[in-house]
Amino acid sequence: MAFARLWGGELMETVLIHVADGDGAKVALRPGGRARFGRGAPGIAVDVRLAHPGVPRLAGEIEARADHWLLSNLSTDKTYVVENPEGAGEHVKIVPGRLAAPIPFEISRVVLPAGLDFVRFSVFAPMHTHLDRTAVAAPTGEGTLTAFPLDESAKYFLVLVALCEPRLRDRSHVAIPTVEQVVARLRPLPSCADLTVAAVNFHIDYLARTKLRVKQDPVDGPKRLDTKRAALVSLALRFNLVREEHLRLLPARAGVG
C-alpha cells in the first residue's frame, strides 16, 4: 500500500475538489481515485460538472495520489493553468493533451479558459508529506504519518493564529474571535486584503474537517459555528500547533509599537 494513507485503520481522502460557483459541489478522493470534470453530456458522465458553454464536455481528469494529485488535460486546444492562490503568482501550465501532470501545491485553483470568461475550481491536497526530522537517522521502513499537517505559510494557518490570538495573549478565559473579527484582524496584511467572511468560514471548515479533524458537538445553527471555532482553538493550543512565536504572522495591533 505504498501510495495509500491510513487514519485509524481507514484509507484517507487525500484530495478534495471544490466548485465554489454553481451548486458548490465537493468531491473527495482517496489515493488512486479519479474524477472527470467538464460540461458533460448524454453519454459523457463527469464527476465535477462545469456548466459554462465554453467548457469542453469532457475537459479533464484529476487523479489522487498519496499526498498530491495529477491533472490530465483532455481538451484539444485549451491550455489550463493551475495557480497556487497563496504563492504570489506561482502557477503551472497544462497544455492540451497532457496526461497525469503532477501538481505540487497543497491548495490549487484550476483555471479553464471558456469563451470570453474563465471557469475556476479549487483542489486541495491536505496531506502533503514533510520531512520527519526525528527520523532522518533511520531512513528504512515506513515513514511517520504527520498528525497535523499544517502549512504555516498558508492562509488557513493565519486564520487559526487569529482565532488563537486572544488565548495566547491572555491565558484567562476569553471569547473566541468571531469570523467577522478574524476578517478585520487579517485584512491589513497584503495577502489578506480581499479576505471575506465566506473565505474565513471556508478556511475554518477546511481546518476542522481536513487538517485537524476536530470532533464537534451535535448542535446546529450559529452555536455549531461557535463550537467549531472553540474546538479548533482548544486543539491547536493543547498540542502547541499555534504558539506565541506565530503571533508575528499577524498585523501589528493598533496602539502597540
Short mmCIF file of C-alpha atoms in Angstrom, two decimals:
data_model
loop_
_atom_site.label_atom_id
_atom_site.label_comp_id
_atom_site.label_asym_id
_atom_site.label_seq_id
_atom_site.Cartn_x
_atom_site.Cartn_y
_atom_site.Cartn_z
CA MET A 1 0.00 0.00 0.00
CA ALA A 2 2.83 2.34 -0.98
CA PHE A 3 0.53 5.15 -2.12
CA ALA A 4 -2.18 4.84 0.49
CA ARG A 5 -2.57 6.73 3.73
CA LEU A 6 -4.32 5.38 6.72
CA TRP A 7 -6.02 7.15 9.57
CA GLY A 8 -7.30 4.98 12.38
CA GLY A 9 -7.09 1.97 10.07
CA GLU A 10 -9.18 3.61 7.35
CA LEU A 11 -7.98 4.79 3.96
CA MET A 12 -7.93 8.58 3.97
CA GLU A 13 -9.33 11.02 1.47
CA THR A 14 -6.26 12.90 0.28
CA VAL A 15 -7.70 15.20 -2.40
CA LEU A 16 -10.75 17.45 -2.17
CA ILE A 17 -12.30 19.19 -5.18
CA HIS A 18 -14.50 22.20 -4.53
CA VAL A 19 -16.51 24.16 -7.07
CA ALA A 20 -17.37 27.46 -5.42
CA ASP A 21 -19.71 28.57 -8.20
CA GLY A 22 -22.99 26.90 -9.09
CA ASP A 23 -24.10 24.29 -6.60
CA GLY A 24 -20.87 24.39 -4.57
CA ALA A 25 -20.17 20.74 -5.34
CA LYS A 26 -17.46 18.95 -3.37
CA VAL A 27 -15.77 15.70 -4.38
CA ALA A 28 -13.37 13.80 -2.11
CA LEU A 29 -10.91 11.27 -3.49
CA ARG A 30 -8.81 8.59 -1.84
CA PRO A 31 -5.41 7.56 -3.26
CA GLY A 32 -5.98 6.09 -6.72
CA GLY A 33 -9.40 7.73 -7.04
CA ARG A 34 -10.24 9.69 -10.18
CA ALA A 35 -12.73 12.42 -11.04
CA ARG A 36 -13.51 13.72 -14.51
CA PHE A 37 -14.58 17.32 -14.99
CA GLY A 38 -16.27 19.17 -17.81
CA ARG A 39 -19.66 20.29 -19.11
CA GLY A 40 -20.88 16.73 -19.52
CA ALA A 41 -23.47 15.45 -21.97
CA PRO A 42 -25.63 12.37 -22.52
CA GLY A 43 -23.15 9.53 -22.66
CA ILE A 44 -20.34 11.69 -21.24
CA ALA A 45 -20.53 11.46 -17.47
CA VAL A 46 -18.48 13.85 -15.36
CA ASP A 47 -17.93 13.88 -11.61
CA VAL A 48 -17.38 17.65 -11.45
CA ARG A 49 -19.82 19.49 -13.70
CA LEU A 50 -18.77 22.89 -15.05
CA ALA A 51 -21.88 24.21 -16.77
CA HIS A 52 -20.30 27.06 -18.78
CA PRO A 53 -20.91 26.53 -22.55
CA GLY A 54 -17.25 27.32 -23.23
CA VAL A 55 -16.03 24.33 -21.22
CA PRO A 56 -15.42 21.09 -23.18
CA ARG A 57 -17.91 18.36 -22.49
CA LEU A 58 -15.03 16.25 -21.19
CA ALA A 59 -12.38 18.74 -20.13
CA GLY A 60 -10.02 16.79 -17.93
CA GLU A 61 -9.38 14.31 -15.18
CA ILE A 62 -7.94 14.51 -11.68
CA GLU A 63 -6.28 11.51 -10.04
CA ALA A 64 -5.45 11.44 -6.33
CA ARG A 65 -2.11 10.15 -5.17
CA ALA A 66 -0.81 9.75 -1.63
CA ASP A 67 -0.13 13.41 -0.94
CA HIS A 68 -0.60 15.15 -4.29
CA TRP A 69 -2.69 14.86 -7.44
CA LEU A 70 -2.34 14.52 -11.20
CA LEU A 71 -4.13 16.58 -13.82
CA SER A 72 -4.91 15.41 -17.34
CA ASN A 73 -5.96 18.00 -19.91
CA LEU A 74 -8.36 16.18 -22.25
CA SER A 75 -9.15 19.22 -24.39
CA THR A 76 -7.75 19.59 -27.88
CA ASP A 77 -6.98 23.30 -27.89
CA LYS A 78 -7.09 24.84 -24.40
CA THR A 79 -4.19 25.26 -22.01
CA TYR A 80 -5.20 25.06 -18.36
CA VAL A 81 -3.46 26.99 -15.61
CA VAL A 82 -3.14 25.69 -12.06
CA GLU A 83 -2.47 28.54 -9.64
CA ASN A 84 -1.23 28.49 -6.09
CA PRO A 85 -3.56 31.18 -4.67
CA GLU A 86 -1.15 31.74 -1.78
CA GLY A 87 2.02 31.58 -3.85
CA ALA A 88 2.42 35.17 -5.13
CA GLY A 89 1.76 34.25 -8.76
CA GLU A 90 3.15 30.71 -8.61
CA HIS A 91 1.47 28.50 -11.24
CA VAL A 92 1.91 25.66 -13.70
CA LYS A 93 0.52 25.36 -17.24
CA ILE A 94 -1.01 22.14 -18.53
CA VAL A 95 -1.07 22.07 -22.32
CA PRO A 96 -3.80 20.32 -24.39
CA GLY A 97 -3.42 16.55 -24.35
CA ARG A 98 -1.01 16.48 -21.39
CA LEU A 99 -1.75 13.47 -19.22
CA ALA A 100 -1.12 12.93 -15.49
CA ALA A 101 0.83 16.13 -14.83
CA PRO A 102 1.79 16.23 -11.12
CA ILE A 103 0.55 19.29 -9.22
CA PRO A 104 2.77 20.28 -6.28
CA PHE A 105 0.56 22.77 -4.44
CA GLU A 106 -1.42 21.97 -1.30
CA ILE A 107 -4.10 24.47 -2.32
CA SER A 108 -4.69 24.91 -6.05
CA ARG A 109 -7.02 26.89 -8.26
CA VAL A 110 -7.62 25.33 -11.67
CA VAL A 111 -8.39 27.94 -14.34
CA LEU A 112 -10.00 26.98 -17.67
CA PRO A 113 -10.44 29.48 -20.50
CA ALA A 114 -14.09 29.42 -21.58
CA GLY A 115 -15.00 31.76 -24.39
CA LEU A 116 -14.52 35.29 -23.08
CA ASP A 117 -14.62 34.06 -19.47
CA PHE A 118 -12.63 31.86 -17.17
CA VAL A 119 -14.02 28.95 -15.17
CA ARG A 120 -12.31 28.13 -11.89
CA PHE A 121 -12.47 25.47 -9.23
CA SER A 122 -10.27 24.54 -6.30
CA VAL A 123 -8.38 21.37 -5.45
CA PHE A 124 -6.93 20.68 -2.01
CA ALA A 125 -4.22 18.15 -1.20
CA PRO A 126 -4.11 18.47 2.59
CA MET A 127 -1.84 15.52 3.31
CA HIS A 128 1.43 16.82 1.88
CA THR A 129 4.35 14.86 3.25
CA HIS A 130 7.09 16.75 5.09
CA LEU A 131 10.41 15.57 6.40
CA ASP A 132 10.21 13.96 9.79
CA ARG A 133 13.47 15.35 11.15
CA THR A 134 13.48 12.96 14.08
CA ALA A 135 13.58 10.03 11.66
CA VAL A 136 16.48 11.24 9.49
CA ALA A 137 18.89 8.82 11.18
CA ALA A 138 16.59 5.88 10.47
CA PRO A 139 15.74 6.06 6.76
CA THR A 140 14.47 2.50 6.38
CA GLY A 141 10.91 1.33 6.92
CA GLU A 142 7.59 3.14 6.68
CA GLY A 143 7.60 6.90 7.16
CA THR A 144 5.80 8.57 10.05
CA LEU A 145 2.34 9.90 9.34
CA THR A 146 2.15 13.57 10.25
CA ALA A 147 -0.53 14.06 12.90
CA PHE A 148 -1.49 17.61 11.95
CA PRO A 149 -0.08 18.51 8.50
CA LEU A 150 -0.27 22.30 8.73
CA ASP A 151 1.45 24.64 6.29
CA GLU A 152 2.45 27.70 8.30
CA SER A 153 2.65 29.80 5.11
CA ALA A 154 -0.99 29.06 4.18
CA LYS A 155 -3.86 31.46 4.71
CA TYR A 156 -5.79 28.93 6.74
CA PHE A 157 -2.93 28.95 9.24
CA LEU A 158 -3.26 32.74 9.58
CA VAL A 159 -6.94 32.22 10.34
CA LEU A 160 -6.04 29.67 13.01
CA VAL A 161 -3.48 32.03 14.57
CA ALA A 162 -6.04 34.86 14.61
CA LEU A 163 -8.54 32.58 16.35
CA CYS A 164 -5.95 31.61 18.96
CA GLU A 165 -4.51 35.11 19.50
CA PRO A 166 -6.67 36.18 22.47
CA ARG A 167 -5.88 32.97 24.35
CA LEU A 168 -2.16 33.30 23.59
CA ARG A 169 -2.03 36.89 24.82
CA ASP A 170 -4.27 36.35 27.84
CA ARG A 171 -4.27 32.88 29.36
CA SER A 172 -7.53 33.58 31.16
CA HIS A 173 -10.84 32.62 29.61
CA VAL A 174 -11.68 34.99 26.77
CA ALA A 175 -14.15 34.75 23.92
CA ILE A 176 -13.06 33.16 20.65
CA PRO A 177 -12.98 35.79 17.84
CA THR A 178 -15.96 35.78 15.52
CA VAL A 179 -15.48 35.27 11.80
CA GLU A 180 -16.04 38.99 11.23
CA GLN A 181 -13.36 39.81 13.81
CA VAL A 182 -10.92 37.45 12.10
CA VAL A 183 -11.54 39.21 8.79
CA ALA A 184 -10.89 42.62 10.37
CA ARG A 185 -7.77 41.34 12.14
CA LEU A 186 -6.15 39.90 9.00
CA ARG A 187 -7.16 42.41 6.33
CA PRO A 188 -4.22 44.78 6.99
CA LEU A 189 -1.96 42.04 5.62
CA PRO A 190 -1.38 42.49 1.87
CA SER A 191 -2.10 38.79 1.31
CA CYS A 192 -5.49 39.17 3.05
CA ALA A 193 -6.65 42.47 1.54
CA ASP A 194 -9.52 40.71 -0.23
CA LEU A 195 -10.37 38.32 2.60
CA THR A 196 -14.12 37.83 3.08
CA VAL A 197 -16.38 36.30 5.70
CA ALA A 198 -17.16 33.47 3.30
CA ALA A 199 -13.46 32.77 2.77
CA VAL A 200 -12.76 32.64 6.51
CA ASN A 201 -15.71 30.30 7.00
CA PHE A 202 -14.27 28.08 4.29
CA HIS A 203 -10.82 28.04 5.94
CA ILE A 204 -12.41 27.16 9.29
CA ASP A 205 -14.33 24.29 7.71
CA TYR A 206 -11.15 23.12 5.98
CA LEU A 207 -9.21 23.19 9.25
CA ALA A 208 -11.96 21.42 11.17
CA ARG A 209 -12.77 18.74 8.62
CA THR A 210 -9.44 18.03 6.98
CA LYS A 211 -6.39 19.40 8.76
CA LEU A 212 -7.19 18.98 12.45
CA ARG A 213 -10.23 16.68 12.23
CA VAL A 214 -11.91 18.11 15.28
CA LYS A 215 -14.94 16.43 16.74
CA GLN A 216 -17.92 18.68 17.23
CA ASP A 217 -20.93 18.67 19.44
CA PRO A 218 -24.13 17.57 17.64
CA VAL A 219 -25.70 21.04 17.52
CA ASP A 220 -26.95 23.10 14.61
CA GLY A 221 -27.09 26.75 13.61
CA PRO A 222 -24.87 29.55 14.94
CA LYS A 223 -23.96 27.56 18.04
CA ARG A 224 -22.37 24.91 15.82
CA LEU A 225 -20.06 27.56 14.34
CA ASP A 226 -19.15 28.68 17.85
CA THR A 227 -18.26 25.17 18.95
CA LYS A 228 -16.25 24.57 15.79
CA ARG A 229 -14.05 27.63 16.38
CA ALA A 230 -13.67 26.75 20.05
CA ALA A 231 -12.71 23.18 19.22
CA LEU A 232 -10.06 24.36 16.77
CA VAL A 233 -8.52 26.75 19.30
CA SER A 234 -8.58 24.14 22.05
CA LEU A 235 -6.82 21.51 19.94
CA ALA A 236 -4.31 23.93 18.41
CA LEU A 237 -3.21 25.22 21.80
CA ARG A 238 -3.26 21.85 23.53
CA PHE A 239 -0.80 20.36 21.03
CA ASN A 240 1.26 23.57 20.57
CA LEU A 241 0.29 23.79 16.91
CA VAL A 242 -0.02 27.55 17.39
CA ARG A 243 2.45 29.22 19.72
CA GLU A 244 3.34 32.74 20.79
CA GLU A 245 6.06 32.87 18.13
CA HIS A 246 3.32 32.62 15.48
CA LEU A 247 1.79 35.92 16.59
CA ARG A 248 4.44 37.65 14.49
CA LEU A 249 2.48 36.48 11.43
CA LEU A 250 -0.39 38.81 12.37
CA PRO A 251 -0.53 42.55 11.68
CA ALA A 252 0.70 44.87 14.40
CA ARG A 253 -2.08 45.75 16.80
CA ALA A 254 -3.33 49.33 16.83
CA GLY A 255 -1.58 51.38 19.51
CA VAL A 256 1.13 48.76 20.04
CA GLY A 257 4.64 49.73 18.98
#
